[in-house]
XYZ file of N, CA and C in Angstrom:
492
model
N -80.421 20.165 32.533
C -79.644 19.093 33.126
C -78.268 19.065 32.453
N -77.240 18.844 33.277
C -75.877 18.706 32.758
C -75.227 17.493 33.412
N -74.445 16.795 32.607
C -73.710 15.650 33.124
C -72.225 15.896 32.918
N -71.440 15.546 33.946
C -69.996 15.739 33.893
C -69.307 14.486 34.402
N -68.111 14.267 33.877
C -67.278 13.164 34.327
C -65.919 13.746 34.709
N -65.466 13.423 35.918
C -64.204 13.962 36.412
C -63.305 12.838 36.913
N -62.008 12.992 36.678
C -60.980 12.140 37.249
C -59.965 13.073 37.899
N -59.717 12.863 39.195
C -58.760 13.720 39.884
C -58.158 12.978 41.069
N -56.945 13.377 41.471
C -56.335 12.753 42.649
C -56.973 13.299 43.924
N -57.112 12.435 44.922
C -57.690 12.835 46.207
C -56.698 13.781 46.893
N -57.128 15.007 47.252
C -56.191 15.965 47.844
C -55.746 15.606 49.259
N -56.623 15.021 50.066
C -56.310 14.620 51.435
C -56.825 13.208 51.653
N -56.208 12.497 52.582
C -56.645 11.138 52.888
C -58.098 11.151 53.348
N -58.870 10.191 52.854
C -60.277 10.047 53.242
C -60.401 8.838 54.138
N -60.669 9.061 55.408
C -60.840 7.975 56.357
C -59.608 7.743 57.199
N -59.820 7.073 58.304
C -58.755 6.688 59.235
C -58.997 5.241 59.612
N -58.078 4.642 60.310
C -58.273 3.273 60.762
C -57.547 2.289 59.880
N -58.113 1.088 59.755
C -57.446 0.016 59.030
C -57.432 0.222 57.521
N -58.423 0.899 56.988
C -58.496 1.103 55.539
C -58.927 2.543 55.270
N -58.308 3.164 54.243
C -58.609 4.546 53.900
C -58.260 4.773 52.431
N -58.809 5.845 51.876
C -58.436 6.266 50.536
C -57.270 7.230 50.723
N -56.099 6.788 50.293
C -54.867 7.547 50.516
C -54.807 8.794 49.638
N -54.081 9.784 50.135
C -53.859 11.012 49.383
C -53.187 10.681 48.050
N -53.694 11.283 46.978
C -53.133 11.045 45.651
C -53.792 9.917 44.881
N -54.641 9.118 45.542
C -55.356 8.041 44.859
C -56.321 8.640 43.841
N -56.428 8.025 42.696
C -57.298 8.520 41.642
C -58.767 8.294 42.016
N -59.597 9.326 41.823
C -61.031 9.251 42.113
C -61.779 9.605 40.834
N -62.775 8.797 40.489
C -63.596 9.038 39.302
C -65.003 9.415 39.762
N -65.531 10.499 39.218
C -66.867 10.967 39.596
C -67.711 11.185 38.348
N -68.901 10.589 38.346
C -69.915 10.840 37.321
C -70.991 11.668 38.011
N -71.188 12.902 37.547
C -72.083 13.833 38.241
C -73.152 14.338 37.278
N -74.402 14.351 37.784
C -75.522 14.906 37.030
C -76.128 16.043 37.847
N -76.250 17.207 37.233
C -76.816 18.392 37.875
C -78.142 18.705 37.197
N -79.214 18.788 37.997
C -80.534 19.055 37.448
C -81.117 20.280 38.128
N -81.647 21.177 37.345
C -82.292 22.365 37.881
C -83.731 22.007 38.261
N -84.050 22.241 39.534
C -85.411 22.026 40.022
C -85.889 23.328 40.649
N -87.147 23.393 40.997
C -87.728 24.626 41.516
C -87.024 25.110 42.792
N -86.661 24.181 43.677
C -86.059 24.550 44.959
C -84.567 24.820 44.880
N -83.894 24.334 43.828
C -82.454 24.508 43.742
C -81.853 23.621 42.672
N -80.702 23.006 42.995
C -80.012 22.121 42.061
C -79.915 20.740 42.694
N -80.428 19.747 41.992
C -80.382 18.369 42.457
C -79.130 17.717 41.878
N -78.261 17.238 42.765
C -77.003 16.626 42.357
C -77.090 15.123 42.581
N -76.811 14.361 41.539
C -76.725 12.906 41.629
C -75.303 12.532 41.223
N -74.632 11.736 42.066
C -73.233 11.418 41.785
C -72.942 9.948 42.023
N -72.020 9.437 41.215
C -71.468 8.096 41.387
C -69.960 8.264 41.500
N -69.397 7.774 42.610
C -67.979 7.932 42.903
C -67.322 6.559 42.892
N -66.180 6.442 42.209
C -65.396 5.204 42.171
C -63.954 5.529 42.531
N -63.393 4.766 43.461
C -61.995 4.920 43.838
C -61.516 3.617 44.466
N -60.339 3.633 45.046
C -59.766 2.453 45.683
C -59.297 2.805 47.082
N -59.622 1.940 48.041
C -59.174 2.116 49.419
C -58.061 1.113 49.706
N -57.030 1.576 50.384
C -55.892 0.727 50.735
C -55.775 0.652 52.250
N -55.264 -0.478 52.731
C -55.078 -0.641 54.172
C -54.629 -2.053 54.483
N -55.083 -2.541 55.630
C -54.715 -3.901 56.016
C -55.932 -4.643 56.536
N -55.879 -5.963 56.368
C -56.957 -6.856 56.789
C -57.083 -6.795 58.310
N -58.303 -6.755 58.794
C -58.550 -6.710 60.231
C -58.311 -8.034 60.934
N -58.152 -9.132 60.193
C -57.926 -10.445 60.802
C -56.470 -10.892 60.710
N -55.885 -10.761 59.515
C -54.519 -11.297 59.334
C -53.468 -10.202 59.139
N -53.887 -8.945 59.101
C -53.000 -7.786 58.965
C -52.218 -7.760 57.657
N -52.702 -8.448 56.629
C -52.093 -8.433 55.306
C -52.519 -7.143 54.598
N -51.590 -6.563 53.820
C -51.915 -5.384 53.025
C -53.011 -5.745 52.023
N -53.960 -4.836 51.846
C -55.058 -5.112 50.930
C -55.518 -3.836 50.252
N -56.236 -4.017 49.175
C -56.803 -2.923 48.415
C -58.194 -3.355 47.985
N -59.164 -2.449 48.095
C -60.522 -2.822 47.698
C -61.194 -1.644 47.000
N -62.062 -1.946 46.032
C -62.749 -0.863 45.331
C -63.806 -0.216 46.219
N -64.013 1.075 46.001
C -65.047 1.826 46.719
C -65.966 2.418 45.664
N -67.239 2.089 45.751
C -68.239 2.616 44.831
C -69.369 3.209 45.658
N -69.637 4.491 45.448
C -70.618 5.205 46.253
C -71.537 5.997 45.332
N -72.808 6.016 45.675
C -73.790 6.846 44.971
C -74.497 7.718 45.997
N -74.791 8.955 45.615
C -75.591 9.809 46.494
C -76.369 10.811 45.660
N -77.390 11.366 46.296
C -78.217 12.377 45.667
C -78.522 13.425 46.729
N -78.323 14.698 46.392
C -78.515 15.767 47.368
C -79.063 16.999 46.665
N -79.935 17.714 47.379
C -80.497 18.954 46.859
C -79.731 20.128 47.442
N -79.204 20.968 46.570
C -78.584 22.226 46.967
C -79.620 23.309 46.743
N -80.115 23.890 47.832
C -81.203 24.861 47.753
C -80.675 26.241 47.384
N -81.526 26.982 46.673
C -81.189 28.382 46.429
C -81.289 29.099 47.762
N -80.402 30.069 47.983
C -80.444 30.782 49.264
C -81.798 31.480 49.390
N -82.389 31.310 50.548
C -83.704 31.873 50.781
C -84.003 31.885 52.254
N -85.267 31.927 52.564
C -85.667 32.025 53.966
C -85.565 30.690 54.693
N -85.693 29.583 53.967
C -85.633 28.276 54.614
C -84.191 27.860 54.872
N -83.956 27.281 56.037
C -82.612 26.793 56.362
C -82.367 25.488 55.609
N -81.198 25.386 55.002
C -80.842 24.198 54.246
C -79.399 23.848 54.557
N -79.119 22.553 54.598
C -77.756 22.118 54.908
C -76.797 22.478 53.778
N -77.268 22.346 52.536
C -76.436 22.659 51.382
C -77.133 23.728 50.557
N -76.365 24.744 50.140
C -76.931 25.846 49.370
C -76.105 26.119 48.132
N -76.765 26.692 47.142
C -76.092 27.149 45.934
C -75.490 28.506 46.263
N -74.179 28.638 46.084
C -73.488 29.903 46.356
C -72.843 30.412 45.073
N -73.245 31.575 44.638
C -72.704 32.182 43.414
C -72.807 31.231 42.223
N -73.936 30.588 42.082
C -74.208 29.638 41.000
C -73.268 28.436 41.006
N -72.725 28.079 42.176
C -71.836 26.929 42.316
C -72.302 26.053 43.481
N -71.986 24.777 43.379
C -72.243 23.848 44.485
C -70.910 23.231 44.898
N -70.700 23.076 46.198
C -69.462 22.497 46.715
C -69.723 21.037 47.055
N -69.179 20.140 46.231
C -69.409 18.712 46.416
C -68.378 18.047 47.317
N -67.304 18.731 47.656
C -66.236 18.088 48.430
C -66.721 17.491 49.752
N -67.488 18.209 50.588
C -67.941 17.578 51.836
C -68.839 16.357 51.611
N -69.679 16.410 50.582
C -70.547 15.269 50.280
C -69.750 14.059 49.824
N -68.770 14.279 48.954
C -67.943 13.173 48.468
C -67.160 12.571 49.628
N -66.552 13.427 50.454
C -65.768 12.934 51.592
C -66.646 12.113 52.533
N -67.801 12.638 52.900
C -68.690 11.918 53.822
C -69.165 10.598 53.233
N -69.547 10.602 51.976
C -70.054 9.378 51.347
C -68.971 8.309 51.273
N -67.755 8.699 50.896
C -66.672 7.717 50.777
C -66.276 7.185 52.145
N -66.100 8.069 53.115
C -65.667 7.639 54.450
C -66.708 6.732 55.099
N -67.983 7.058 54.951
C -69.027 6.228 55.553
C -69.177 4.875 54.860
N -68.703 4.760 53.625
C -68.808 3.475 52.929
C -67.646 2.537 53.252
N -66.593 3.039 53.890
C -65.439 2.193 54.216
C -65.801 1.227 55.337
N -65.359 -0.028 55.238
C -65.689 -1.001 56.280
C -64.928 -0.716 57.571
N -65.586 -0.980 58.699
C -64.964 -0.776 60.010
C -63.917 -1.850 60.275
N -64.223 -3.098 59.924
C -63.300 -4.226 60.072
C -63.115 -4.871 58.701
N -62.231 -4.341 57.858
C -62.048 -4.908 56.521
C -61.346 -6.260 56.575
N -61.684 -7.126 55.630
C -61.032 -8.432 55.525
C -60.559 -8.627 54.091
N -59.402 -9.320 53.951
C -58.828 -9.540 52.618
C -59.695 -10.501 51.809
N -60.232 -11.534 52.455
C -61.184 -12.451 51.839
C -62.269 -12.742 52.869
N -63.475 -13.057 52.429
C -64.550 -13.305 53.396
C -64.257 -14.450 54.362
N -63.457 -15.426 53.930
C -63.162 -16.572 54.791
C -61.752 -16.508 55.384
N -61.207 -15.319 55.547
C -59.857 -15.149 56.099
C -59.816 -15.717 57.517
N -58.941 -16.705 57.781
C -58.903 -17.317 59.107
C -58.205 -16.465 60.160
N -57.426 -15.474 59.749
C -56.774 -14.589 60.703
C -55.451 -15.120 61.209
N -55.065 -14.657 62.399
C -53.793 -15.026 63.006
C -54.005 -16.040 64.117
N -53.005 -16.889 64.332
C -53.021 -17.818 65.458
C -52.863 -16.998 66.733
N -53.748 -17.177 67.716
C -53.675 -16.359 68.923
C -52.433 -16.609 69.771
N -51.809 -17.765 69.612
C -50.636 -18.065 70.423
C -49.332 -17.695 69.727
N -49.209 -18.046 68.454
C -47.947 -17.830 67.757
C -47.929 -16.548 66.943
N -49.085 -16.032 66.569
C -49.145 -14.837 65.748
C -48.934 -15.105 64.267
N -48.808 -16.373 63.869
C -48.642 -16.729 62.467
C -49.999 -16.698 61.773
N -49.956 -16.507 60.457
C -51.202 -16.565 59.689
C -51.705 -17.995 59.680
N -52.974 -18.184 59.981
C -53.574 -19.515 60.036
C -53.563 -20.187 58.665
N -53.702 -19.437 57.598
C -53.755 -20.042 56.263
C -52.406 -20.582 55.818
N -51.316 -20.107 56.410
C -49.999 -20.590 55.993
C -49.674 -21.956 56.577
N -50.412 -22.376 57.599
C -50.193 -23.716 58.163
C -51.086 -24.697 57.429
N -50.521 -25.815 56.913
C -51.325 -26.747 56.123
C -52.414 -27.443 56.933
N -52.118 -27.872 58.146
C -53.096 -28.590 58.949
C -52.995 -28.089 60.383
N -53.939 -27.263 60.795
C -53.836 -26.739 62.157
C -53.996 -27.857 63.183
N -52.978 -28.027 63.994
C -53.030 -29.091 64.997
C -53.855 -28.621 66.186
N -54.556 -29.583 66.789
C -55.331 -29.230 67.971
C -54.382 -29.244 69.166
N -54.531 -28.241 69.973
C -53.630 -28.109 71.107
C -54.402 -28.320 72.394
N -53.715 -28.823 73.359
C -54.293 -28.899 74.691
C -54.274 -27.493 75.279
N -55.092 -27.277 76.274
C -55.117 -25.967 76.905
C -53.753 -25.686 77.516
N -53.148 -24.582 77.106
C -51.814 -24.279 77.608
C -51.873 -23.545 78.937
N -53.025 -23.067 79.317
C -53.165 -22.359 80.580
C -53.358 -23.386 81.693
N -52.457 -23.445 82.676
C -52.555 -24.460 83.719
C -53.816 -24.330 84.574
N -54.447 -23.189 84.567
C -55.671 -23.023 85.362
C -56.820 -23.861 84.807
N -56.749 -24.220 83.521
C -57.808 -25.014 82.898
C -57.506 -26.514 82.960
N -56.346 -26.898 83.427
C -55.941 -28.302 83.431
C -56.875 -29.164 84.273
N -57.386 -28.659 85.381
C -58.269 -29.446 86.240
C -59.582 -29.777 85.532
N -60.025 -28.953 84.623
C -61.275 -29.206 83.911
C -61.125 -30.295 82.864
N -59.911 -30.607 82.464
C -59.689 -31.632 81.452
C -60.177 -32.996 81.919
N -60.210 -33.235 83.208
C -60.689 -34.514 83.745
C -62.165 -34.734 83.459
N -62.933 -33.668 83.310
C -64.373 -33.774 83.104
C -64.766 -33.932 81.642
N -63.856 -33.674 80.737
C -64.157 -33.781 79.313
C -64.143 -35.247 78.898
N -65.090 -35.672 78.042
C -65.068 -37.059 77.565
C -63.836 -37.296 76.719
N -63.250 -38.434 76.841
C -62.059 -38.805 76.076
C -62.479 -39.193 74.672
N -61.738 -38.790 73.673
C -62.068 -39.197 72.293
C -61.960 -40.713 72.148
N -62.968 -41.303 71.538
C -62.956 -42.739 71.293
C -63.457 -43.556 72.470
N -63.763 -42.935 73.588
C -64.268 -43.675 74.740
C -65.712 -44.065 74.469
N -66.061 -45.293 74.798
C -67.407 -45.807 74.541
C -68.304 -45.495 75.725
N -68.694 -44.283 75.874
C -69.575 -43.909 76.984
C -68.754 -43.424 78.160
N -69.202 -42.378 78.737
C -68.449 -41.790 79.834
C -69.070 -42.140 81.182
N -70.152 -42.906 81.169
C -70.813 -43.280 82.423
C -71.702 -42.181 82.969
N -71.941 -41.179 82.177
C -72.777 -40.084 82.663
C -74.104 -40.025 81.918
N -74.492 -41.121 81.229
C -75.744 -41.117 80.511
C -76.892 -41.072 81.524
N -77.909 -40.350 81.147
C -79.114 -40.263 81.982
C -79.910 -41.545 81.830
N -80.345 -42.087 82.931
C -81.186 -43.288 82.882
C -82.592 -42.900 83.282
N -83.543 -43.408 82.523
C -84.935 -43.124 82.829
C -85.450 -44.152 83.817
N -86.114 -43.661 84.813
C -86.719 -44.576 85.769
C -88.193 -44.652 85.484
N -88.723 -45.844 85.510
C -90.068 -46.040 85.060
C -91.025 -46.212 86.088
C-alpha cells in the first residue's frame, strides 16, 4: 500500500453551467494505492473550489468541492474492465474529472434561503427592506379580483350553511 498527497492546478475547466472548477484552480488529492489480487485499488479524496453564480440571484459565489471515490484498476487480462493498469501506471484524470463534475450542483445557491430576484423589477429581493405586496399588474387577472375576499371584511357571505 502507498499513500500520496498531491497539490496541482486544474489543467482544464471541470464542468459547465452556473458553477464549475475553473482552469488553474488549486486541487488537493489524497490518494491511497493498494495492491490486490485483481489489480490496484485506488481510494481518493479530492478537495477544490468551484466558482460561478447563484442560480436564484445571479451573485458571484464560490463553494468548496469535496469528493471521495474508490475504483479498481484491473491488470490487463481476459476480462473486460473499464479501468486497467497500463505499464504499471493508473490514469486517475478521467476519474477525478467525472467525480468532481458529478458532484457540482445543477442549481447552485449562494445561501440556502436566498430569495432570488424580483420577477418584475429584476432587483435582488434581499436588498429591499420590506417587500410590498402588489396588485396583479396583468389586466387579464383584474376581473378575478372581485371574487377575492377583502382584507378585514367580516365574512364574505359565502359561508356554507348546514340544513338540518
